[in-house]
mmCIF file of C-alpha atoms in Angstrom:
data_model
loop_
_atom_site.group_PDB
_atom_site.id
_atom_site.type_symbol
_atom_site.label_atom_id
_atom_site.label_comp_id
_atom_site.label_asym_id
_atom_site.label_seq_id
_atom_site.Cartn_x
_atom_site.Cartn_y
_atom_site.Cartn_z
ATOM 1 C CA MET Z 19 -47.345 -12.735 30.903
ATOM 2 C CA LYS Z 20 -45.112 -15.246 29.313
ATOM 3 C CA LYS Z 21 -48.077 -17.097 27.789
ATOM 4 C CA ARG Z 22 -49.707 -14.382 25.907
ATOM 5 C CA VAL Z 23 -46.326 -13.679 24.586
ATOM 6 C CA LEU Z 24 -46.112 -17.327 23.401
ATOM 7 C CA GLY Z 25 -49.636 -17.259 22.105
ATOM 8 C CA LEU Z 26 -49.022 -14.275 20.077
ATOM 9 C CA LEU Z 27 -45.750 -15.627 18.455
ATOM 10 C CA LEU Z 28 -47.722 -18.789 17.562
ATOM 11 C CA ILE Z 29 -50.625 -16.968 16.037
ATOM 12 C CA ILE Z 30 -48.316 -15.076 13.662
ATOM 13 C CA PHE Z 31 -46.140 -18.332 12.877
ATOM 14 C CA THR Z 32 -49.343 -19.880 11.795
ATOM 15 C CA ALA Z 33 -50.114 -16.840 9.717
ATOM 16 C CA LEU Z 34 -46.849 -16.884 7.798
ATOM 17 C CA LEU Z 35 -47.184 -20.722 7.032
ATOM 18 C CA LEU Z 36 -51.020 -20.123 5.907
ATOM 19 C CA THR Z 37 -49.803 -17.240 3.468
ATOM 20 C CA GLY Z 38 -46.937 -19.381 2.221
ATOM 21 C CA CYS Z 39 -44.363 -17.095 3.782
ATOM 22 C CA THR Z 40 -41.310 -18.220 5.213
ATOM 23 C CA LEU Z 41 -39.017 -16.920 8.041
ATOM 24 C CA SER Z 42 -35.737 -17.981 5.886
ATOM 25 C CA LEU Z 43 -33.246 -15.491 5.267
ATOM 26 C CA ARG Z 44 -32.649 -14.410 1.076
ATOM 27 C CA ALA Z 45 -29.196 -14.021 0.085
ATOM 28 C CA VAL Z 46 -28.159 -10.750 -0.731
ATOM 29 C CA GLU Z 47 -28.714 -10.383 -4.381
ATOM 30 C CA PRO Z 48 -25.553 -9.000 -6.783
ATOM 31 C CA TYR Z 49 -25.499 -5.275 -7.220
ATOM 32 C CA GLN Z 50 -27.133 -4.306 -11.113
ATOM 33 C CA SER Z 51 -25.584 -1.068 -11.969
ATOM 34 C CA PRO Z 52 -28.114 1.233 -13.348
ATOM 35 C CA THR Z 53 -26.157 2.225 -15.989
ATOM 36 C CA PRO Z 54 -23.654 0.644 -18.623
ATOM 37 C CA TYR Z 55 -21.307 3.321 -17.990
ATOM 38 C CA GLU Z 56 -21.269 3.014 -14.240
ATOM 39 C CA GLN Z 57 -20.596 -0.889 -15.030
ATOM 40 C CA LEU Z 58 -17.942 -0.415 -17.422
ATOM 41 C CA ARG Z 59 -16.058 1.632 -14.415
ATOM 42 C CA ILE Z 60 -16.634 -1.054 -11.979
ATOM 43 C CA ASP Z 61 -15.300 -3.704 -14.110
ATOM 44 C CA MET Z 62 -12.303 -1.293 -15.202
ATOM 45 C CA ILE Z 63 -11.336 -0.670 -11.807
ATOM 46 C CA ALA Z 64 -11.658 -4.374 -10.770
ATOM 47 C CA THR Z 65 -9.643 -5.862 -13.717
ATOM 48 C CA VAL Z 66 -6.682 -3.035 -13.130
ATOM 49 C CA GLU Z 67 -6.482 -2.723 -9.627
ATOM 50 C CA PRO Z 68 -4.740 -6.185 -8.882
ATOM 51 C CA SER Z 69 -1.623 -5.005 -10.402
ATOM 52 C CA VAL Z 70 -1.589 -1.884 -8.420
ATOM 53 C CA VAL Z 71 0.738 -1.939 -5.085
ATOM 54 C CA VAL Z 72 2.593 0.317 -2.260
ATOM 55 C CA VAL Z 73 6.434 0.503 -2.373
ATOM 56 C CA LYS Z 74 7.191 1.230 1.474
ATOM 57 C CA THR Z 75 10.475 2.600 1.976
ATOM 58 C CA GLU Z 76 12.303 3.703 5.396
ATOM 59 C CA THR Z 77 11.059 7.168 4.911
ATOM 60 C CA GLY Z 78 7.614 6.328 4.023
ATOM 61 C CA HIS Z 79 5.652 4.938 1.250
ATOM 62 C CA GLY Z 80 4.379 5.693 -2.634
ATOM 63 C CA SER Z 81 2.473 3.820 -5.163
ATOM 64 C CA GLY Z 82 3.295 1.704 -7.876
ATOM 65 C CA ILE Z 83 2.013 -0.633 -10.837
ATOM 66 C CA ILE Z 84 3.465 -4.079 -11.773
ATOM 67 C CA PHE Z 85 3.709 -3.996 -15.713
ATOM 68 C CA LYS Z 86 6.303 -6.640 -16.703
ATOM 69 C CA SER Z 87 7.520 -10.163 -15.506
ATOM 70 C CA GLU Z 88 10.083 -12.552 -16.744
ATOM 71 C CA PRO Z 89 11.290 -15.848 -15.007
ATOM 72 C CA VAL Z 90 14.447 -16.048 -13.268
ATOM 73 C CA GLN Z 91 16.755 -18.085 -14.472
ATOM 74 C CA GLY Z 92 17.710 -21.435 -13.081
ATOM 75 C CA THR Z 93 15.175 -20.898 -10.370
ATOM 76 C CA SER Z 94 11.197 -21.118 -9.783
ATOM 77 C CA LEU Z 95 11.000 -17.579 -9.333
ATOM 78 C CA THR Z 96 9.337 -14.896 -11.540
ATOM 79 C CA ARG Z 97 11.171 -11.334 -11.639
ATOM 80 C CA TYR Z 98 8.275 -8.483 -11.379
ATOM 81 C CA TYR Z 99 9.060 -5.204 -12.312
ATOM 82 C CA ILE Z 100 6.881 -2.154 -10.836
ATOM 83 C CA MET Z 101 6.980 1.410 -12.008
ATOM 84 C CA THR Z 102 6.923 4.038 -9.491
ATOM 85 C CA ASN Z 103 8.341 7.866 -9.018
ATOM 86 C CA PHE Z 104 12.032 8.244 -8.551
ATOM 87 C CA HIS Z 105 11.419 10.588 -5.705
ATOM 88 C CA VAL Z 106 9.608 7.503 -3.987
ATOM 89 C CA VAL Z 107 12.968 5.387 -4.008
ATOM 90 C CA GLU Z 108 15.438 8.183 -3.847
ATOM 91 C CA ASP Z 109 17.296 7.422 -0.639
ATOM 92 C CA GLY Z 110 14.276 5.016 0.218
ATOM 93 C CA GLY Z 111 16.732 2.392 1.884
ATOM 94 C CA GLU Z 112 15.452 -0.906 2.141
ATOM 95 C CA MET Z 113 12.143 -1.090 0.078
ATOM 96 C CA THR Z 114 9.058 -3.647 0.068
ATOM 97 C CA ILE Z 115 6.176 -4.020 -2.235
ATOM 98 C CA HIS Z 116 2.916 -4.085 -0.074
ATOM 99 C CA PHE Z 117 -0.287 -5.813 -1.609
ATOM 100 C CA GLY Z 118 -2.901 -5.126 0.839
ATOM 101 C CA LYS Z 119 -4.072 -6.584 3.912
ATOM 102 C CA ASP Z 120 -3.291 -10.361 4.887
ATOM 103 C CA LYS Z 121 -0.702 -10.497 1.991
ATOM 104 C CA VAL Z 122 2.917 -10.817 3.089
ATOM 105 C CA ASP Z 123 5.346 -7.779 1.911
ATOM 106 C CA ILE Z 124 8.088 -8.982 -0.683
ATOM 107 C CA PRO Z 125 11.598 -6.929 -0.112
ATOM 108 C CA VAL Z 126 12.528 -5.066 -3.610
ATOM 109 C CA LYS Z 127 15.652 -6.649 -4.895
ATOM 110 C CA ASP Z 128 17.289 -3.671 -7.021
ATOM 111 C CA TYR Z 129 15.931 -0.608 -8.656
ATOM 112 C CA ALA Z 130 16.572 1.900 -11.667
ATOM 113 C CA GLY Z 131 15.712 5.175 -12.354
ATOM 114 C CA TYR Z 132 15.891 8.617 -13.963
ATOM 115 C CA LYS Z 133 15.605 11.561 -12.131
ATOM 116 C CA LEU Z 134 14.806 14.656 -14.417
ATOM 117 C CA TYR Z 135 11.420 12.282 -15.502
ATOM 118 C CA ASP Z 136 11.220 11.545 -12.027
ATOM 119 C CA ILE Z 137 10.430 7.922 -12.998
ATOM 120 C CA ALA Z 138 11.815 4.863 -11.516
ATOM 121 C CA VAL Z 139 11.571 0.895 -11.921
ATOM 122 C CA VAL Z 140 11.634 -1.313 -8.681
ATOM 123 C CA ARG Z 141 12.280 -5.113 -9.235
ATOM 124 C CA ILE Z 142 11.155 -8.268 -6.918
ATOM 125 C CA GLU Z 143 11.755 -12.053 -7.173
ATOM 126 C CA THR Z 144 9.052 -14.287 -5.898
ATOM 127 C CA ASP Z 145 7.014 -17.599 -6.555
ATOM 128 C CA ARG Z 146 3.837 -15.986 -6.063
ATOM 129 C CA GLN Z 147 2.036 -15.208 -9.030
ATOM 130 C CA LEU Z 148 1.030 -11.573 -9.480
ATOM 131 C CA ARG Z 149 -1.158 -9.535 -11.763
ATOM 132 C CA VAL Z 150 0.857 -7.737 -14.596
ATOM 133 C CA HIS Z 151 -0.608 -4.819 -16.374
ATOM 134 C CA PRO Z 152 0.412 -4.642 -20.112
ATOM 135 C CA VAL Z 153 1.402 -1.347 -21.340
ATOM 136 C CA ALA Z 154 1.482 -0.685 -24.935
ATOM 137 C CA PRO Z 155 3.904 2.032 -25.398
ATOM 138 C CA ILE Z 156 6.440 0.293 -23.258
ATOM 139 C CA ASN Z 157 5.965 -3.484 -24.607
ATOM 140 C CA ASN Z 158 4.757 -2.463 -28.350
ATOM 141 C CA ASN Z 159 6.561 0.973 -28.859
ATOM 142 C CA THR Z 160 3.296 2.338 -29.156
ATOM 143 C CA ILE Z 161 1.374 5.637 -28.516
ATOM 144 C CA THR Z 162 -1.888 5.430 -26.155
ATOM 145 C CA GLU Z 163 -4.035 8.570 -27.496
ATOM 146 C CA ILE Z 164 -4.787 10.929 -24.791
ATOM 147 C CA ILE Z 165 -7.769 13.120 -25.046
ATOM 148 C CA LYS Z 166 -8.558 16.473 -23.263
ATOM 149 C CA GLY Z 167 -11.632 15.474 -21.487
ATOM 150 C CA GLN Z 168 -11.372 11.831 -21.266
ATOM 151 C CA ASP Z 169 -12.270 10.278 -17.767
ATOM 152 C CA VAL Z 170 -9.452 9.346 -15.874
ATOM 153 C CA TYR Z 171 -8.971 7.238 -12.680
ATOM 154 C CA ALA Z 172 -6.051 7.589 -10.137
ATOM 155 C CA ILE Z 173 -5.249 4.360 -8.044
ATOM 156 C CA GLY Z 174 -2.908 4.832 -5.173
ATOM 157 C CA THR Z 175 -2.556 5.071 -1.335
ATOM 158 C CA PRO Z 176 -2.415 8.272 -0.088
ATOM 159 C CA GLN Z 177 -1.658 9.324 3.437
ATOM 160 C CA GLU Z 178 -1.672 5.718 5.383
ATOM 161 C CA ILE Z 179 -1.736 2.157 4.117
ATOM 162 C CA ASP Z 180 -5.001 1.245 5.413
ATOM 163 C CA LYS Z 181 -6.296 3.680 2.646
ATOM 164 C CA PHE Z 182 -4.655 0.994 0.221
ATOM 165 C CA ASN Z 183 -5.717 1.527 -3.431
ATOM 166 C CA TYR Z 184 -7.855 4.401 -3.031
ATOM 167 C CA VAL Z 185 -9.550 5.549 -6.444
ATOM 168 C CA THR Z 186 -10.335 9.093 -7.562
ATOM 169 C CA GLN Z 187 -11.904 9.855 -11.045
ATOM 170 C CA GLY Z 188 -11.446 13.178 -13.096
ATOM 171 C CA ILE Z 189 -10.696 14.154 -16.620
ATOM 172 C CA VAL Z 190 -7.943 15.244 -18.573
ATOM 173 C CA SER Z 191 -7.786 18.740 -18.079
ATOM 174 C CA LEU Z 192 -4.392 19.432 -20.329
ATOM 175 C CA THR Z 193 -2.998 16.675 -22.591
ATOM 176 C CA THR Z 194 0.512 17.857 -22.586
ATOM 177 C CA TYR Z 195 2.236 20.129 -19.979
ATOM 178 C CA ALA Z 196 5.888 20.902 -18.570
ATOM 179 C CA TYR Z 197 7.077 19.250 -15.760
ATOM 180 C CA ASN Z 198 10.547 19.551 -14.423
ATOM 181 C CA GLY Z 199 10.968 21.681 -16.932
ATOM 182 C CA VAL Z 200 10.671 19.264 -19.667
ATOM 183 C CA ALA Z 201 8.322 20.265 -22.347
ATOM 184 C CA GLY Z 202 5.470 17.649 -22.699
ATOM 185 C CA LEU Z 203 6.197 15.604 -19.710
ATOM 186 C CA ALA Z 204 3.256 15.721 -17.815
ATOM 187 C CA ILE Z 205 -0.729 15.347 -18.300
ATOM 188 C CA MET Z 206 -2.835 17.654 -16.138
ATOM 189 C CA HIS Z 207 -6.263 16.243 -14.637
ATOM 190 C CA ASP Z 208 -8.630 16.952 -11.903
ATOM 191 C CA ALA Z 209 -8.601 13.302 -10.244
ATOM 192 C CA GLU Z 210 -7.308 14.205 -7.041
ATOM 193 C CA LEU Z 211 -3.813 13.179 -5.752
ATOM 194 C CA ASN Z 212 -2.510 13.348 -1.859
ATOM 195 C CA PRO Z 213 0.913 12.315 -0.638
ATOM 196 C CA GLY Z 214 1.327 8.524 -0.983
ATOM 197 C CA ASN Z 215 -0.296 8.415 -4.466
ATOM 198 C CA SER Z 216 3.332 9.258 -6.021
ATOM 199 C CA GLY Z 217 3.992 6.419 -8.325
ATOM 200 C CA GLY Z 218 0.598 5.220 -8.825
ATOM 201 C CA PRO Z 219 -1.164 4.792 -12.125
ATOM 202 C CA LEU Z 220 -3.492 7.109 -14.049
ATOM 203 C CA PHE Z 221 -5.960 5.020 -16.303
ATOM 204 C CA ASN Z 222 -8.432 5.748 -18.787
ATOM 205 C CA LEU Z 223 -11.946 4.112 -18.902
ATOM 206 C CA ASN Z 224 -10.624 1.566 -21.214
ATOM 207 C CA GLY Z 225 -8.177 0.183 -18.518
ATOM 208 C CA ASP Z 226 -5.283 2.020 -20.330
ATOM 209 C CA LEU Z 227 -2.130 3.329 -18.291
ATOM 210 C CA ILE Z 228 -1.864 6.849 -19.763
ATOM 211 C CA GLY Z 229 0.179 8.190 -16.891
ATOM 212 C CA ILE Z 230 2.288 7.761 -13.607
ATOM 213 C CA ASN Z 231 0.679 10.178 -10.877
ATOM 214 C CA VAL Z 232 3.633 12.533 -9.928
ATOM 215 C CA ALA Z 233 2.504 15.361 -7.819
ATOM 216 C CA LYS Z 234 -0.354 18.200 -7.310
ATOM 217 C CA VAL Z 235 -0.442 22.319 -7.047
ATOM 218 C CA ALA Z 236 -1.005 22.714 -3.626
ATOM 219 C CA SER Z 237 -1.607 26.368 -3.575
ATOM 220 C CA VAL Z 238 -1.802 29.173 -5.984
ATOM 221 C CA SER Z 239 -1.224 32.953 -5.668
ATOM 222 C CA SER Z 240 -3.791 35.416 -6.182
ATOM 223 C CA LYS Z 241 -5.057 38.985 -5.689
ATOM 224 C CA ASP Z 242 -6.613 37.973 -2.279
ATOM 225 C CA GLY Z 243 -3.005 36.054 -1.071
ATOM 226 C CA THR Z 244 -2.369 32.314 -1.230
ATOM 227 C CA ILE Z 245 -5.301 30.194 -1.672
ATOM 228 C CA ALA Z 246 -5.913 26.138 -1.722
ATOM 229 C CA ALA Z 247 -5.490 24.862 -5.228
ATOM 230 C CA GLU Z 248 -8.226 22.344 -6.591
ATOM 231 C CA GLY Z 249 -8.094 19.940 -9.056
ATOM 232 C CA LEU Z 250 -4.236 20.972 -10.526
ATOM 233 C CA ASN Z 251 -2.778 17.291 -10.499
ATOM 234 C CA TYR Z 252 0.130 15.985 -12.588
ATOM 235 C CA SER Z 253 0.760 12.620 -13.981
ATOM 236 C CA LEU Z 254 3.748 11.504 -16.108
ATOM 237 C CA SER Z 255 2.664 11.019 -19.726
ATOM 238 C CA ILE Z 256 3.416 7.205 -20.474
ATOM 239 C CA ASN Z 257 3.948 8.307 -24.144
ATOM 240 C CA LYS Z 258 6.932 10.191 -23.039
ATOM 241 C CA ILE Z 259 8.494 8.336 -20.331
ATOM 242 C CA ALA Z 260 8.116 4.798 -22.018
ATOM 243 C CA PRO Z 261 11.440 5.138 -23.959
ATOM 244 C CA THR Z 262 13.211 5.892 -20.844
ATOM 245 C CA ILE Z 263 11.506 2.621 -19.353
ATOM 246 C CA ARG Z 264 12.400 0.573 -22.447
ATOM 247 C CA SER Z 265 16.063 1.836 -21.990
ATOM 248 C CA PHE Z 266 16.703 0.301 -18.387
ATOM 249 C CA ASN Z 267 18.874 -2.449 -18.793
ATOM 250 C CA GLU Z 268 20.788 -4.631 -16.145
ATOM 251 C CA SER Z 269 23.618 -2.240 -15.606
ATOM 252 C CA SER Z 270 20.887 0.256 -15.023
ATOM 253 C CA TYR Z 271 19.889 -1.572 -11.280
ATOM 254 C CA THR Z 272 21.226 -0.498 -8.224
ATOM 255 C CA ALA Z 273 20.839 -3.202 -5.760
ATOM 256 C CA VAL Z 274 18.820 -2.318 -2.375
ATOM 257 C CA VAL Z 275 21.142 -3.460 0.364
ATOM 258 C CA ARG Z 276 19.405 -5.330 3.045
ATOM 259 C CA ARG Z 277 20.465 -4.643 6.816
ATOM 260 C CA PRO Z 278 19.733 -7.146 9.793
ATOM 261 C CA ARG Z 279 16.561 -5.902 11.688
ATOM 262 C CA LEU Z 280 14.283 -6.958 14.389
ATOM 263 C CA GLY Z 281 11.349 -6.344 11.906
ATOM 264 C CA ILE Z 282 9.182 -4.395 14.454
ATOM 265 C CA THR Z 283 7.700 -0.998 14.522
ATOM 266 C CA VAL Z 284 7.610 0.409 17.960
ATOM 267 C CA GLN Z 285 6.356 3.765 19.738
ATOM 268 C CA GLU Z 286 7.243 5.402 22.945
ATOM 269 C CA VAL Z 287 4.969 4.629 25.910
ATOM 270 C CA SER Z 288 3.802 7.994 25.831
ATOM 271 C CA VAL Z 289 3.221 8.747 22.445
ATOM 272 C CA PHE Z 290 1.262 5.381 22.106
ATOM 273 C CA LEU Z 291 -1.009 6.330 25.260
ATOM 274 C CA GLU Z 292 -1.941 9.758 23.092
ATOM 275 C CA GLN Z 293 -3.453 7.679 20.592
ATOM 276 C CA ASN Z 294 -4.764 4.312 22.185
ATOM 277 C CA GLU Z 295 -6.878 3.207 25.112
ATOM 278 C CA ALA Z 296 -4.531 2.878 28.527
ATOM 279 C CA SER Z 297 -6.176 -0.626 28.890
ATOM 280 C CA LEU Z 298 -3.678 -1.824 26.183
ATOM 281 C CA LEU Z 299 -1.057 -1.908 28.472
ATOM 282 C CA PRO Z 300 -0.324 -2.781 31.997
ATOM 283 C CA PRO Z 301 -0.487 -0.282 34.946
ATOM 284 C CA ASN Z 302 2.247 2.215 35.035
ATOM 285 C CA PRO Z 303 3.647 1.097 31.753
ATOM 286 C CA VAL Z 304 7.651 1.647 31.227
ATOM 287 C CA GLY Z 305 9.007 0.291 27.986
ATOM 288 C CA VAL Z 306 8.468 0.356 24.272
ATOM 289 C CA VAL Z 307 5.238 -0.741 22.634
ATOM 290 C CA VAL Z 308 5.154 -2.821 19.578
ATOM 291 C CA ILE Z 309 2.693 -1.441 17.040
ATOM 292 C CA GLY Z 310 3.662 -3.036 13.578
ATOM 293 C CA PHE Z 311 5.508 -6.066 11.875
ATOM 294 C CA ASP Z 312 7.868 -5.997 9.076
ATOM 295 C CA LEU Z 313 6.412 -9.590 7.534
ATOM 296 C CA THR Z 314 9.582 -10.320 5.938
ATOM 297 C CA ARG Z 315 11.594 -10.869 8.865
ATOM 298 C CA ASN Z 316 10.945 -12.972 11.687
ATOM 299 C CA ALA Z 317 9.639 -10.852 14.880
ATOM 300 C CA HIS Z 318 6.139 -11.274 13.782
ATOM 301 C CA GLU Z 319 6.380 -15.144 14.583
ATOM 302 C CA VAL Z 320 6.799 -14.614 18.123
ATOM 303 C CA LEU Z 321 5.677 -11.101 18.960
ATOM 304 C CA GLU Z 322 2.192 -9.424 19.147
ATOM 305 C CA GLU Z 323 0.839 -6.011 18.273
ATOM 306 C CA PHE Z 324 0.569 -4.009 21.575
ATOM 307 C CA ASP Z 325 3.439 -6.402 23.340
ATOM 308 C CA LEU Z 326 5.289 -3.913 25.907
ATOM 309 C CA ILE Z 327 9.148 -4.430 25.347
ATOM 310 C CA ILE Z 328 10.554 -4.452 28.845
ATOM 311 C CA GLU Z 329 14.246 -5.887 28.743
ATOM 312 C CA MET Z 330 16.469 -6.925 25.770
ATOM 313 C CA ASN Z 331 19.033 -9.006 26.532
ATOM 314 C CA GLY Z 332 19.175 -8.576 30.251
ATOM 315 C CA THR Z 333 19.018 -4.734 29.974
ATOM 316 C CA ALA Z 334 16.101 -2.503 30.909
ATOM 317 C CA ILE Z 335 14.280 -0.947 27.878
ATOM 318 C CA THR Z 336 12.560 2.510 28.411
ATOM 319 C CA SER Z 337 12.810 3.970 25.312
ATOM 320 C CA ILE Z 338 13.198 3.606 21.522
ATOM 321 C CA ALA Z 339 17.038 4.432 21.731
ATOM 322 C CA ASP Z 340 17.570 1.508 24.561
ATOM 323 C CA ILE Z 341 16.766 -0.776 21.563
ATOM 324 C CA ALA Z 342 18.745 1.159 18.808
ATOM 325 C CA ALA Z 343 21.918 0.534 21.387
ATOM 326 C CA GLN Z 344 21.151 -2.965 21.734
ATOM 327 C CA LEU Z 345 21.420 -3.192 17.882
ATOM 328 C CA GLU Z 346 24.590 -1.627 17.315
ATOM 329 C CA GLY Z 347 27.104 -3.515 15.373
ATOM 330 C CA ALA Z 348 24.086 -6.048 14.347
ATOM 331 C CA GLU Z 349 24.574 -9.117 12.040
ATOM 332 C CA PHE Z 350 22.312 -11.434 10.348
ATOM 333 C CA GLY Z 351 21.328 -14.323 12.555
ATOM 334 C CA ASP Z 352 22.218 -12.470 16.104
ATOM 335 C CA PRO Z 353 19.947 -13.564 18.674
ATOM 336 C CA HIS Z 354 18.458 -11.017 20.704
ATOM 337 C CA VAL Z 355 16.127 -12.207 23.919
ATOM 338 C CA LEU Z 356 13.024 -9.766 24.604
ATOM 339 C CA LYS Z 357 11.006 -9.653 27.799
ATOM 340 C CA VAL Z 358 7.439 -8.367 26.936
ATOM 341 C CA MET Z 359 4.346 -7.870 29.078
ATOM 342 C CA ARG Z 360 1.437 -9.134 27.033
ATOM 343 C CA LYS Z 361 -2.564 -9.062 27.879
ATOM 344 C CA VAL Z 362 -3.636 -12.742 27.599
ATOM 345 C CA ASN Z 363 -7.380 -13.437 28.833
ATOM 346 C CA GLY Z 364 -7.391 -9.859 30.269
ATOM 347 C CA SER Z 365 -4.527 -10.328 32.382
ATOM 348 C CA PHE Z 366 -0.885 -9.060 31.732
ATOM 349 C CA VAL Z 367 1.741 -11.808 31.930
ATOM 350 C CA GLU Z 368 5.484 -11.686 31.200
ATOM 351 C CA VAL Z 369 6.598 -13.309 28.209
ATOM 352 C CA THR Z 370 10.075 -14.297 27.127
ATOM 353 C CA VAL Z 371 11.023 -14.529 23.348
ATOM 354 C CA THR Z 372 14.380 -15.135 21.320
ATOM 355 C CA ILE Z 373 14.424 -13.231 17.779
ATOM 356 C CA GLU Z 374 17.364 -13.612 15.249
ATOM 357 C CA LEU Z 375 18.156 -10.974 13.130
ATOM 358 C CA SER Z 376 17.038 -11.462 9.762
#
């Protein structure tokens, strides 16, 4: 049987050689758009997207856009300005700017805002080179034309961080509309928005920033009762908010107070096992599971995802409250010794690490 199969393969290979065919793999050819319109959209999104970020807070996240930069005097750092919504940063506590997968978050240094317009600017300082999207109404005190029916594109991160820079498309439905009781503050459009899109940019097909996404109408009343609304989305008009953004000066900014932390996100075992395979933890697990990291702090250097914290500073850990108790009165630089159960080559081993609060 083996001889027959080998003989058949030899015949096929010989036929390929005689016909000039090869068995080499061909490289995938670059996508060629069938229409100039689609290519324009693809190119526009590729150009503007690097300036769109996530604004992460202690209470959730929103979206934002980098619109200005300047050198930090006396250092090699650059200061970047990021527009978002006021309701994203209000009572947000510590904040970081997230740039997508495999990139370290950068802590927010300070922020300014105007609640009535629901607009805010957060600032970061870094030696990384980030993409800045120029905004003519802010930089040049000009007006960007907004026309009913023109295509618009909302970019932001709805729901969860894994939907980083999600894009939705629509048209301008109304060029001017009242929002927060302010006439003409908003544009209405049907590019779908969801929680997490707040503070993200709204672009036209030229890549001009025409609005900052702020809210959607979730439901409307009708003769049949309350029904889900569709395509009723608000963005703050860049022409309306630009003077306010320009008015922010150094005295407008409030410093974000950074508190000492371990830099981990944890989950109770019972909650973790509702959403994950039991094989990720040892049998009969007791402790708290590490499910994420703040990469601006130190824990990610010594802990791993799905580590089961079983002891901290000699005290058994059975709940998140136990960890919180160990951190009462914490100060920067305080060392904390953690024992974890970690899966290594299919088996669970006990690992001891020391983390200094940062």
